[in-house]
Coordinates of N, CA and C in Angstrom, one line a residue:
M219 N -11.7 -22.3 -17.8 CA -12.0 -21.0 -17.2 C -12.8 -20.1 -18.1
K220 N -13.9 -19.6 -17.7 CA -14.8 -18.8 -18.6 C -14.1 -17.4 -18.7
M221 N -14.5 -16.6 -19.8 CA -13.9 -15.4 -20.1 C -14.1 -14.4 -18.9
N222 N -15.3 -14.3 -18.3 CA -15.5 -13.4 -17.2 C -14.6 -13.8 -16.0
D223 N -14.5 -15.1 -15.8 CA -13.6 -15.6 -14.7 C -12.1 -15.2 -15.0
D224 N -11.7 -15.2 -16.2 CA -10.4 -14.9 -16.6 C -10.1 -13.4 -16.4
I225 N -11.1 -12.5 -16.7 CA -11.0 -11.1 -16.5 C -10.9 -10.8 -15.0
Q226 N -11.8 -11.5 -14.2 CA -11.8 -11.3 -12.8 C -10.4 -11.7 -12.2
Y227 N -9.9 -12.7 -12.7 CA -8.6 -13.2 -12.1 C -7.5 -12.2 -12.5
K228 N -7.5 -11.7 -13.7 CA -6.5 -10.7 -14.1 C -6.6 -9.4 -13.2
N229 N -7.8 -9.0 -13.0 CA -8.1 -7.8 -12.1 C -7.6 -8.1 -10.7
L230 N -7.8 -9.3 -10.2 CA -7.4 -9.7 -8.8 C -5.9 -9.7 -8.8
K231 N -5.2 -10.2 -9.8 CA -3.7 -10.2 -9.8 C -3.2 -8.8 -9.7
E232 N -3.8 -7.9 -10.5 CA -3.4 -6.5 -10.6 C -3.6 -5.8 -9.3
Y233 N -4.8 -6.1 -8.7 CA -5.1 -5.5 -7.4 C -4.1 -5.9 -6.3
I234 N -3.8 -7.2 -6.2 CA -2.9 -7.7 -5.2 C -1.5 -7.1 -5.4
Y235 N -1.1 -7.1 -6.7 CA 0.2 -6.5 -7.0 C 0.3 -5.0 -6.6
E236 N -0.7 -4.3 -6.9 CA -0.7 -2.8 -6.6 C -0.7 -2.6 -5.1
E237 N -1.5 -3.4 -4.4 CA -1.6 -3.3 -2.9 C -0.2 -3.6 -2.2
I238 N 0.4 -4.7 -2.6 CA 1.7 -5.0 -2.0 C 2.7 -3.9 -2.4
K239 N 2.7 -3.5 -3.6 CA 3.7 -2.5 -4.1 C 3.5 -1.2 -3.3
S240 N 2.3 -0.8 -3.1 CA 2.0 0.4 -2.4 C 2.5 0.4 -1.0
L241 N 2.3 -0.8 -0.3 CA 2.8 -0.9 1.0 C 4.3 -0.8 1.1
I242 N 5.0 -1.4 0.1 CA 6.4 -1.3 0.1 C 6.9 0.1 -0.2
L243 N 6.3 0.8 -1.2 CA 6.8 2.1 -1.5 C 6.5 3.1 -0.4
R244 N 5.4 2.9 0.3 CA 5.1 3.8 1.4 C 5.8 3.5 2.7
G245 N 6.6 2.5 2.7 CA 7.3 2.2 3.9 C 6.5 1.4 4.9
K246 N 5.4 0.9 4.5 CA 4.5 0.2 5.5 C 5.0 -1.3 5.6
L247 N 5.7 -1.7 4.6 CA 6.4 -3.0 4.7 C 7.9 -2.7 4.6
L248 N 8.6 -2.8 5.7 CA 10.0 -2.3 5.7 C 11.0 -3.3 5.1
P249 N 12.1 -2.9 4.7 CA 13.1 -3.8 4.1 C 13.4 -5.0 5.0
G250 N 13.5 -6.1 4.4 CA 13.7 -7.3 5.2 C 12.5 -8.1 5.7
T251 N 11.3 -7.4 5.6 CA 10.1 -8.0 6.0 C 9.8 -9.3 5.2
K252 N 9.5 -10.4 5.9 CA 9.2 -11.6 5.3 C 7.8 -11.6 4.7
L253 N 7.7 -12.1 3.5 CA 6.4 -12.1 2.7 C 6.0 -13.5 2.4
T254 N 5.1 -14.1 3.2 CA 4.7 -15.4 3.0 C 3.3 -15.4 2.3
E255 N 3.2 -16.3 1.3 CA 2.0 -16.4 0.5 C 0.8 -16.7 1.4
M256 N 1.0 -17.5 2.4 CA -0.1 -17.9 3.3 C -0.7 -16.7 4.1
D257 N 0.3 -15.9 4.7 CA -0.1 -14.7 5.4 C -0.8 -13.7 4.6
I258 N -0.3 -13.4 3.4 CA -0.9 -12.4 2.5 C -2.3 -12.9 2.0
A259 N -2.4 -14.2 1.8 CA -3.7 -14.8 1.3 C -4.7 -14.6 2.4
A260 N -4.3 -14.8 3.6 CA -5.3 -14.6 4.7 C -5.7 -13.2 4.9
K261 N -4.8 -12.3 4.8 CA -5.1 -10.8 5.0 C -5.9 -10.3 3.8
M262 N -5.7 -10.8 2.6 CA -6.3 -10.3 1.4 C -7.5 -11.1 1.0
N263 N -7.7 -12.2 1.7 CA -8.8 -13.1 1.4 C -8.8 -13.5 -0.1
A264 N -7.6 -14.0 -0.4 CA -7.4 -14.4 -1.8 C -6.6 -15.7 -1.8
S265 N -6.6 -16.4 -3.0 CA -5.8 -17.6 -3.1 C -4.3 -17.3 -3.3
R266 N -3.5 -18.3 -3.2 CA -2.1 -18.1 -3.2 C -1.5 -17.9 -4.6
T267 N -2.3 -18.3 -5.6 CA -1.8 -18.2 -7.0 C -1.6 -16.8 -7.5
P268 N -2.6 -15.9 -7.3 CA -2.3 -14.5 -7.7 C -1.3 -13.8 -6.9
I269 N -1.2 -14.2 -5.6 CA -0.2 -13.6 -4.7 C 1.2 -14.0 -5.2
R270 N 1.4 -15.3 -5.6 CA 2.6 -15.8 -6.1 C 3.0 -15.0 -7.4
A271 N 2.0 -14.7 -8.2 CA 2.3 -13.9 -9.5 C 2.7 -12.5 -9.1
A272 N 2.1 -11.9 -8.1 CA 2.4 -10.5 -7.7 C 3.8 -10.4 -7.2
L273 N 4.2 -11.4 -6.3 CA 5.5 -11.4 -5.8 C 6.6 -11.6 -6.8
K274 N 6.3 -12.4 -7.8 CA 7.2 -12.6 -8.9 C 7.4 -11.3 -9.7
R275 N 6.3 -10.6 -9.9 CA 6.4 -9.4 -10.7 C 7.2 -8.3 -9.9
L276 N 7.0 -8.3 -8.6 CA 7.7 -7.3 -7.7 C 9.2 -7.7 -7.6
N277 N 9.5 -9.0 -7.7 CA 10.9 -9.4 -7.7 C 11.6 -8.9 -9.0
E278 N 10.9 -9.0 -10.1 CA 11.4 -8.5 -11.4 C 11.7 -7.0 -11.3
E279 N 10.9 -6.3 -10.5 CA 11.1 -4.8 -10.4 C 12.1 -4.5 -9.3
G280 N 12.6 -5.5 -8.6 CA 13.6 -5.2 -7.6 C 13.1 -4.8 -6.2
L281 N 11.8 -4.9 -6.0 CA 11.2 -4.6 -4.7 C 11.1 -5.8 -3.8
V282 N 11.1 -7.0 -4.3 CA 11.1 -8.2 -3.5 C 12.2 -9.1 -3.9
V283 N 12.8 -9.8 -3.0 CA 13.9 -10.7 -3.3 C 13.4 -12.1 -2.8
F284 N 13.9 -13.1 -3.5 CA 13.7 -14.5 -3.1 C 15.0 -15.1 -2.6
E285 N 15.0 -15.7 -1.4 CA 16.1 -16.3 -0.8 C 15.9 -17.8 -0.7
L286 N 16.9 -18.6 -1.0 CA 16.9 -20.1 -0.9 C 16.5 -20.5 0.5
Y287 N 15.5 -21.3 0.6 CA 15.0 -21.9 1.9 C 14.4 -20.8 2.8
K288 N 14.3 -19.6 2.4 CA 13.8 -18.5 3.3 C 12.5 -17.9 2.7
G289 N 12.4 -18.0 1.4 CA 11.2 -17.4 0.7 C 11.4 -16.0 0.3
A290 N 10.3 -15.2 0.2 CA 10.3 -13.9 -0.2 C 10.4 -12.9 0.9
R291 N 11.1 -11.8 0.7 CA 11.2 -10.7 1.6 C 11.3 -9.4 0.9
V292 N 11.0 -8.3 1.6 CA 11.1 -7.0 1.0 C 12.5 -6.6 0.8
A293 N 12.9 -6.2 -0.4 CA 14.3 -5.9 -0.7 C 14.7 -4.6 0.0
N294 N 16.0 -4.6 0.3 CA 16.6 -3.4 0.9 C 16.7 -2.3 -0.1
V295 N 16.8 -1.1 0.4 CA 17.1 0.1 -0.5 C 18.6 0.3 -0.5
D296 N 19.2 0.1 -1.7 CA 20.6 0.3 -1.8 C 21.0 1.8 -1.9
I297 N 21.7 2.3 -1.0 CA 22.0 3.7 -1.0 C 22.8 4.1 -2.3
R298 N 23.7 3.2 -2.6 CA 24.5 3.4 -3.8 C 23.6 3.5 -5.1
D299 N 22.6 2.7 -5.2 CA 21.7 2.8 -6.3 C 21.0 4.1 -6.3
L300 N 20.6 4.6 -5.1 CA 20.0 5.9 -5.0 C 20.9 7.0 -5.4
I301 N 22.1 7.0 -5.0 CA 23.1 8.0 -5.4 C 23.2 8.0 -6.9
E302 N 23.3 6.8 -7.5 CA 23.5 6.8 -9.0 C 22.2 7.3 -9.7
A303 N 21.0 7.0 -9.1 CA 19.8 7.5 -9.7 C 19.8 9.0 -9.6
L304 N 20.2 9.6 -8.5 CA 20.3 11.0 -8.3 C 21.3 11.7 -9.3
E305 N 22.3 11.0 -9.6 CA 23.3 11.5 -10.5 C 22.6 11.6 -11.9
I306 N 21.8 10.6 -12.2 CA 21.1 10.7 -13.5 C 20.1 11.8 -13.5
R307 N 19.3 11.9 -12.4 CA 18.3 12.9 -12.3 C 18.9 14.3 -12.3
E308 N 20.0 14.5 -11.7 CA 20.6 15.8 -11.6 C 20.7 16.5 -13.0
N309 N 21.2 15.7 -13.9 CA 21.4 16.3 -15.3 C 20.1 16.1 -16.1
M310 N 19.4 15.0 -16.0 CA 18.2 14.8 -16.8 C 17.1 15.8 -16.4
E311 N 16.9 16.0 -15.1 CA 15.8 16.9 -14.7 C 16.1 18.3 -15.0
A312 N 17.4 18.7 -15.0 CA 17.8 20.0 -15.5 C 17.3 20.2 -16.9
T313 N 17.6 19.2 -17.8 CA 17.2 19.3 -19.1 C 15.6 19.3 -19.3
I314 N 15.0 18.4 -18.5 CA 13.5 18.3 -18.5 C 12.9 19.7 -18.1
T315 N 13.5 20.3 -17.0 CA 12.9 21.6 -16.6 C 13.1 22.7 -17.6
Y316 N 14.3 22.6 -18.3 CA 14.5 23.6 -19.3 C 13.5 23.6 -20.4
Y317 N 13.1 22.4 -20.9 CA 12.1 22.2 -21.9 C 10.7 22.4 -21.4
A318 N 10.5 22.0 -20.1 CA 9.2 22.3 -19.5 C 8.9 23.8 -19.5
S319 N 9.9 24.6 -19.1 CA 9.7 26.0 -19.0 C 9.3 26.6 -20.4
M320 N 9.7 25.9 -21.5 CA 9.4 26.4 -22.8 C 8.0 25.9 -23.3
R321 N 7.6 24.7 -22.9 CA 6.5 24.0 -23.4 C 5.3 23.9 -22.5
I322 N 5.4 24.3 -21.3 CA 4.4 24.2 -20.3 C 3.1 24.9 -20.7
T323 N 2.0 24.3 -20.5 CA 0.7 24.9 -20.9 C 0.2 25.7 -19.7
E324 N -0.8 26.6 -19.9 CA -1.4 27.4 -18.9 C -2.0 26.5 -17.8
K325 N -2.6 25.4 -18.2 CA -3.2 24.5 -17.3 C -2.2 23.8 -16.4
E326 N -1.1 23.4 -17.0 CA 0.0 22.8 -16.3 C 0.7 23.8 -15.3
K327 N 0.7 25.1 -15.7 CA 1.2 26.1 -14.8 C 0.4 26.2 -13.5
E328 N -0.9 26.1 -13.7 CA -1.9 26.2 -12.6 C -1.7 24.9 -11.7
E329 N -1.5 23.8 -12.4 CA -1.4 22.5 -11.6 C -0.1 22.5 -10.8
L330 N 1.0 23.1 -11.4 CA 2.3 23.1 -10.7 C 2.2 24.1 -9.5
A331 N 1.6 25.2 -9.7 CA 1.5 26.2 -8.6 C 0.6 25.6 -7.5
E332 N -0.4 24.9 -7.9 CA -1.3 24.2 -6.9 C -0.6 23.1 -6.1
A333 N 0.2 22.3 -6.8 CA 1.0 21.3 -6.2 C 2.0 21.9 -5.1
Q334 N 2.6 23.0 -5.5 CA 3.5 23.6 -4.6 C 2.8 24.2 -3.4
E335 N 1.7 24.8 -3.6 CA 0.9 25.3 -2.5 C 0.5 24.2 -1.5
Q336 N 0.1 23.1 -2.1 CA -0.3 22.0 -1.2 C 0.9 21.4 -0.5
Y337 N 2.1 21.4 -1.1 CA 3.3 21.0 -0.5 C 3.6 21.8 0.7
K338 N 3.5 23.1 0.6 CA 3.8 24.1 1.7 C 2.8 23.9 2.8
R339 N 1.6 23.7 2.5 CA 0.6 23.4 3.5 C 0.9 22.1 4.3
A340 N 1.3 21.1 3.6 CA 1.7 19.8 4.2 C 2.9 20.0 5.1
V341 N 3.8 20.8 4.7 CA 5.0 21.1 5.6 C 4.6 21.8 6.9
I342 N 3.7 22.8 6.7 CA 3.2 23.5 7.9 C 2.5 22.5 8.9
G343 N 1.7 21.6 8.2 CA 0.9 20.7 9.0 C 1.7 19.5 9.5
G344 N 2.9 19.3 9.0 CA 3.8 18.2 9.4 C 3.2 16.9 8.9
D345 N 2.5 16.9 7.8 CA 1.9 15.7 7.2 C 2.8 15.0 6.3
K346 N 3.5 14.0 6.7 CA 4.5 13.3 5.9 C 4.0 12.7 4.6
A347 N 2.8 12.1 4.7 CA 2.3 11.5 3.5 C 1.9 12.5 2.4
E348 N 1.4 13.7 2.9 CA 1.0 14.7 1.9 C 2.3 15.4 1.4
I349 N 3.3 15.6 2.2 CA 4.6 16.1 1.8 C 5.1 15.3 0.6
I350 N 5.2 14.0 0.8 CA 5.7 13.1 -0.2 C 4.8 13.2 -1.5
K351 N 3.5 13.2 -1.3 CA 2.6 13.2 -2.4 C 2.8 14.4 -3.3
Y352 N 2.9 15.6 -2.7 CA 3.0 16.8 -3.5 C 4.4 17.1 -3.9
D353 N 5.4 16.6 -3.2 CA 6.8 16.7 -3.7 C 6.9 15.9 -5.0
T354 N 6.3 14.7 -5.0 CA 6.3 13.8 -6.1 C 5.5 14.4 -7.3
R355 N 4.4 15.0 -7.0 CA 3.5 15.6 -8.0 C 4.2 16.8 -8.7
F356 N 4.8 17.6 -7.9 CA 5.5 18.8 -8.4 C 6.5 18.4 -9.5
H357 N 7.3 17.3 -9.3 CA 8.2 16.9 -10.3 C 7.5 16.2 -11.4
E358 N 6.5 15.5 -11.2 CA 5.8 14.8 -12.2 C 5.2 15.7 -13.2
I359 N 4.6 16.9 -12.7 CA 4.0 17.9 -13.6 C 5.1 18.5 -14.5
I360 N 6.3 18.8 -14.0 CA 7.4 19.3 -14.8 C 7.8 18.3 -15.8
I361 N 7.9 17.0 -15.4 CA 8.3 16.0 -16.4 C 7.3 15.9 -17.5
R362 N 6.1 15.9 -17.2 CA 5.0 15.8 -18.2 C 5.0 17.0 -19.1
A363 N 5.3 18.2 -18.5 CA 5.3 19.5 -19.3 C 6.4 19.5 -20.3
S364 N 7.5 18.7 -20.1 CA 8.6 18.8 -21.0 C 8.2 18.2 -22.4
D365 N 7.2 17.4 -22.4 CA 6.6 16.9 -23.6 C 7.7 16.1 -24.4
N366 N 8.5 15.4 -23.6 CA 9.6 14.5 -24.3 C 9.3 13.1 -23.8
S367 N 8.8 12.3 -24.6 CA 8.4 10.9 -24.2 C 9.6 10.0 -23.7
V368 N 10.8 10.2 -24.3 CA 11.9 9.4 -23.9 C 12.3 9.8 -22.4
M369 N 12.4 11.1 -22.1 CA 12.8 11.5 -20.8 C 11.7 11.1 -19.8
V370 N 10.4 11.2 -20.2 CA 9.3 10.8 -19.4 C 9.4 9.3 -19.0
K371 N 9.8 8.5 -19.9 CA 9.9 7.0 -19.7 C 11.1 6.8 -18.7
I372 N 12.2 7.4 -18.9 CA 13.3 7.2 -18.0 C 13.0 7.7 -16.6
A373 N 12.4 8.8 -16.5 CA 12.0 9.4 -15.2 C 11.0 8.4 -14.5
E374 N 10.1 7.8 -15.2 CA 9.1 6.9 -14.7 C 9.8 5.7 -14.1
E375 N 10.9 5.2 -14.7 CA 11.7 4.0 -14.2 C 12.4 4.3 -12.9
L376 N 12.7 5.6 -12.6 CA 13.3 6.0 -11.4 C 12.4 6.3 -10.3
K377 N 11.1 6.5 -10.7 CA 10.1 7.0 -9.7 C 9.9 6.1 -8.5
D378 N 9.8 4.8 -8.6 CA 9.6 3.9 -7.5 C 10.7 4.0 -6.5
L379 N 11.9 4.0 -6.9 CA 13.1 4.1 -6.0 C 13.0 5.4 -5.2
M380 N 12.7 6.5 -5.9 CA 12.6 7.8 -5.2 C 11.5 7.9 -4.2
V381 N 10.3 7.4 -4.6 CA 9.2 7.4 -3.7 C 9.5 6.6 -2.4
R382 N 10.1 5.4 -2.6 CA 10.4 4.5 -1.5 C 11.4 5.2 -0.6
F383 N 12.4 5.8 -1.2 CA 13.4 6.5 -0.4 C 12.8 7.6 0.5
R384 N 11.9 8.3 -0.1 CA 11.3 9.4 0.6 C 10.6 8.9 1.8
N385 N 9.9 7.8 1.7 CA 9.1 7.2 2.8 C 10.0 6.6 3.8
L386 N 11.1 6.0 3.4 CA 11.9 5.3 4.4 C 12.9 6.2 5.2
Y387 N 13.4 7.2 4.5 CA 14.5 8.0 5.0 C 14.2 9.4 5.4
Y388 N 13.0 9.9 5.0 CA 12.6 11.3 5.3 C 11.7 11.4 6.5
G389 N 12.0 10.6 7.5 CA 11.1 10.6 8.7 C 11.0 11.9 9.4
D390 N 12.2 12.6 9.5 CA 12.1 13.9 10.2 C 11.9 15.1 9.3
F391 N 12.1 14.8 8.0 CA 11.9 15.9 6.9 C 12.7 17.1 7.3
S392 N 13.9 17.0 7.6 CA 14.7 18.1 8.0 C 14.9 19.0 6.8
R393 N 14.8 18.5 5.6 CA 15.0 19.3 4.4 C 13.7 19.9 3.8
A394 N 12.6 19.5 4.5 CA 11.3 19.9 3.9 C 11.1 21.3 3.6
K395 N 11.4 22.2 4.5 CA 11.3 23.6 4.3 C 12.2 24.2 3.2
K396 N 13.5 23.6 3.3 CA 14.4 24.0 2.2 C 14.0 23.6 0.9
V397 N 13.4 22.4 0.8 CA 12.9 21.9 -0.5 C 11.8 22.8 -1.0
G398 N 11.0 23.3 -0.1 CA 9.9 24.2 -0.5 C 10.4 25.5 -1.1
L399 N 11.5 26.0 -0.5 CA 12.1 27.2 -1.1 C 12.7 27.0 -2.4
E400 N 13.3 25.8 -2.6 CA 13.9 25.4 -3.9 C 12.8 25.2 -4.9
H401 N 11.7 24.6 -4.5 CA 10.6 24.5 -5.4 C 10.0 25.9 -5.8
D402 N 9.9 26.8 -4.9 CA 9.4 28.1 -5.2 C 10.2 28.8 -6.3
A403 N 11.6 28.7 -6.1 CA 12.5 29.3 -7.1 C 12.3 28.7 -8.5
I404 N 12.2 27.3 -8.5 CA 12.0 26.7 -9.8 C 10.7 27.1 -10.4
L405 N 9.6 27.1 -9.6 CA 8.3 27.4 -10.1 C 8.3 28.8 -10.7
N406 N 8.9 29.8 -10.0 CA 8.9 31.2 -10.5 C 9.7 31.3 -11.8
A407 N 10.8 30.6 -11.9 CA 11.6 30.6 -13.1 C 10.8 30.0 -14.3
I408 N 10.0 29.0 -14.1 CA 9.2 28.4 -15.1 C 8.1 29.3 -15.5
L409 N 7.4 29.9 -14.5 CA 6.3 30.8 -14.8 C 6.7 32.0 -15.6
T410 N 7.9 32.5 -15.3 CA 8.4 33.7 -16.0 C 9.2 33.4 -17.3
G411 N 9.3 32.1 -17.6 CA 9.9 31.8 -18.9 C 11.4 31.9 -18.9
E412 N 12.0 31.9 -17.7 CA 13.5 32.0 -17.6 C 14.1 30.5 -17.7
H413 N 14.3 30.1 -18.9 CA 14.6 28.7 -19.2 C 15.9 28.3 -18.6
E414 N 17.0 29.0 -18.8 CA 18.3 28.7 -18.3 C 18.3 28.7 -16.8
K415 N 17.6 29.7 -16.2 CA 17.5 29.8 -14.7 C 16.8 28.6 -14.2
A416 N 15.7 28.2 -14.8 CA 14.9 27.0 -14.3 C 15.8 25.8 -14.4
R417 N 16.5 25.6 -15.5 CA 17.4 24.5 -15.6 C 18.5 24.4 -14.5
D418 N 19.1 25.6 -14.3 CA 20.2 25.6 -13.3 C 19.6 25.4 -11.9
L419 N 18.5 25.9 -11.6 CA 17.9 25.7 -10.2 C 17.5 24.3 -10.0
S420 N 17.0 23.6 -11.1 CA 16.6 22.2 -11.0 C 17.8 21.4 -10.7
M421 N 18.9 21.6 -11.4 CA 20.1 20.9 -11.2 C 20.6 21.0 -9.8
A422 N 20.6 22.3 -9.3 CA 21.1 22.6 -7.9 C 20.2 21.9 -6.9
H423 N 18.9 21.8 -7.2 CA 17.9 21.1 -6.3 C 18.3 19.7 -6.1
I424 N 18.5 18.9 -7.2 CA 18.8 17.5 -7.1 C 20.2 17.3 -6.5
K425 N 21.1 18.1 -6.9 CA 22.5 18.0 -6.4 C 22.5 18.2 -4.9
A426 N 21.7 19.1 -4.3 CA 21.6 19.3 -2.9 C 21.1 18.0 -2.2
L427 N 20.1 17.4 -2.8 CA 19.5 16.2 -2.2 C 20.6 15.1 -2.3
R428 N 21.3 14.9 -3.4 CA 22.3 13.9 -3.5 C 23.4 14.1 -2.5
E429 N 23.8 15.3 -2.3 CA 24.9 15.6 -1.3 C 24.4 15.3 0.1
D430 N 23.1 15.6 0.4 CA 22.5 15.3 1.7 C 22.5 13.8 2.0
V431 N 22.1 13.0 1.0 CA 22.1 11.6 1.1 C 23.5 11.0 1.4
M432 N 24.5 11.5 0.6 CA 25.9 11.0 0.8 C 26.4 11.4 2.2
R433 N 26.0 12.6 2.7 CA 26.5 13.0 4.0 C 25.8 12.2 5.1
E434 N 24.5 11.9 4.9 CA 23.7 11.2 6.0 C 24.0 9.7 6.0
H435 N 24.5 9.1 4.9 CA 24.6 7.6 4.8 C 26.0 7.3 4.4
P436 N 27.1 7.8 5.0 CA 28.5 7.5 4.5 C 28.9 6.1 4.7
L437 N 28.4 5.4 5.8 CA 28.8 4.1 6.1 C 28.3 3.1 5.1
E438 N 27.0 3.3 4.7 CA 26.4 2.4 3.7 C 27.2 2.5 2.4
L439 N 27.7 3.7 2.1 CA 28.4 3.8 0.8 C 29.8 3.2 0.9
L440 N 30.4 3.3 2.1 CA 31.8 2.7 2.2 C 31.7 1.2 2.2
D441 N 30.6 0.7 2.7 CA 30.5 -0.8 2.8 C 30.3 -1.5 1.4
K442 N 30.0 -0.7 0.4 CA 29.7 -1.3 -0.9 C 31.0 -1.6 -1.7

């Protein structure tokens, strides 16, 4: 294989991986959906080798599972995993927000305010994709503003689970307006440099989400 061919192959593998992952995270490929190399190859006009590599990588990330004699399918979202992730986020994001309120730059303040404005517009317009996009961005900016590489790394590891959950379970977005108000309060505390208040509001924000999940999915939790 020539060097240019090798580069093209690596780019193709990455493209296929990102495409399948995006479909899973956005809820376009639902839990339990069968993933056959032949079907994906036909849809993406690609050979089965890079597809096999992409599915293996997604399996390592917990987004795809392989079953004996059945092949690959989209992994289920384990509600207990989500609850445990939210337990981590509840305390970690409180700390992140505390330091972000101390270290945030003027540019990041503008980005945070803009993300929140776009979120509220999406809620008014009932645009699910945009709501998820700007909800995610709001938290990403705060995480980045904390300027703590360890916490950023941990938060990044939880990101896929949270994005996937939002797409699968927030169909009616019953909390969307409430989330907007919670974001407003956090934003104001950060902008005014009220570090402890920002921390406490962030903790309450994630705690409310965790309690909503537990209330809405009690059977899934009892079955575990």
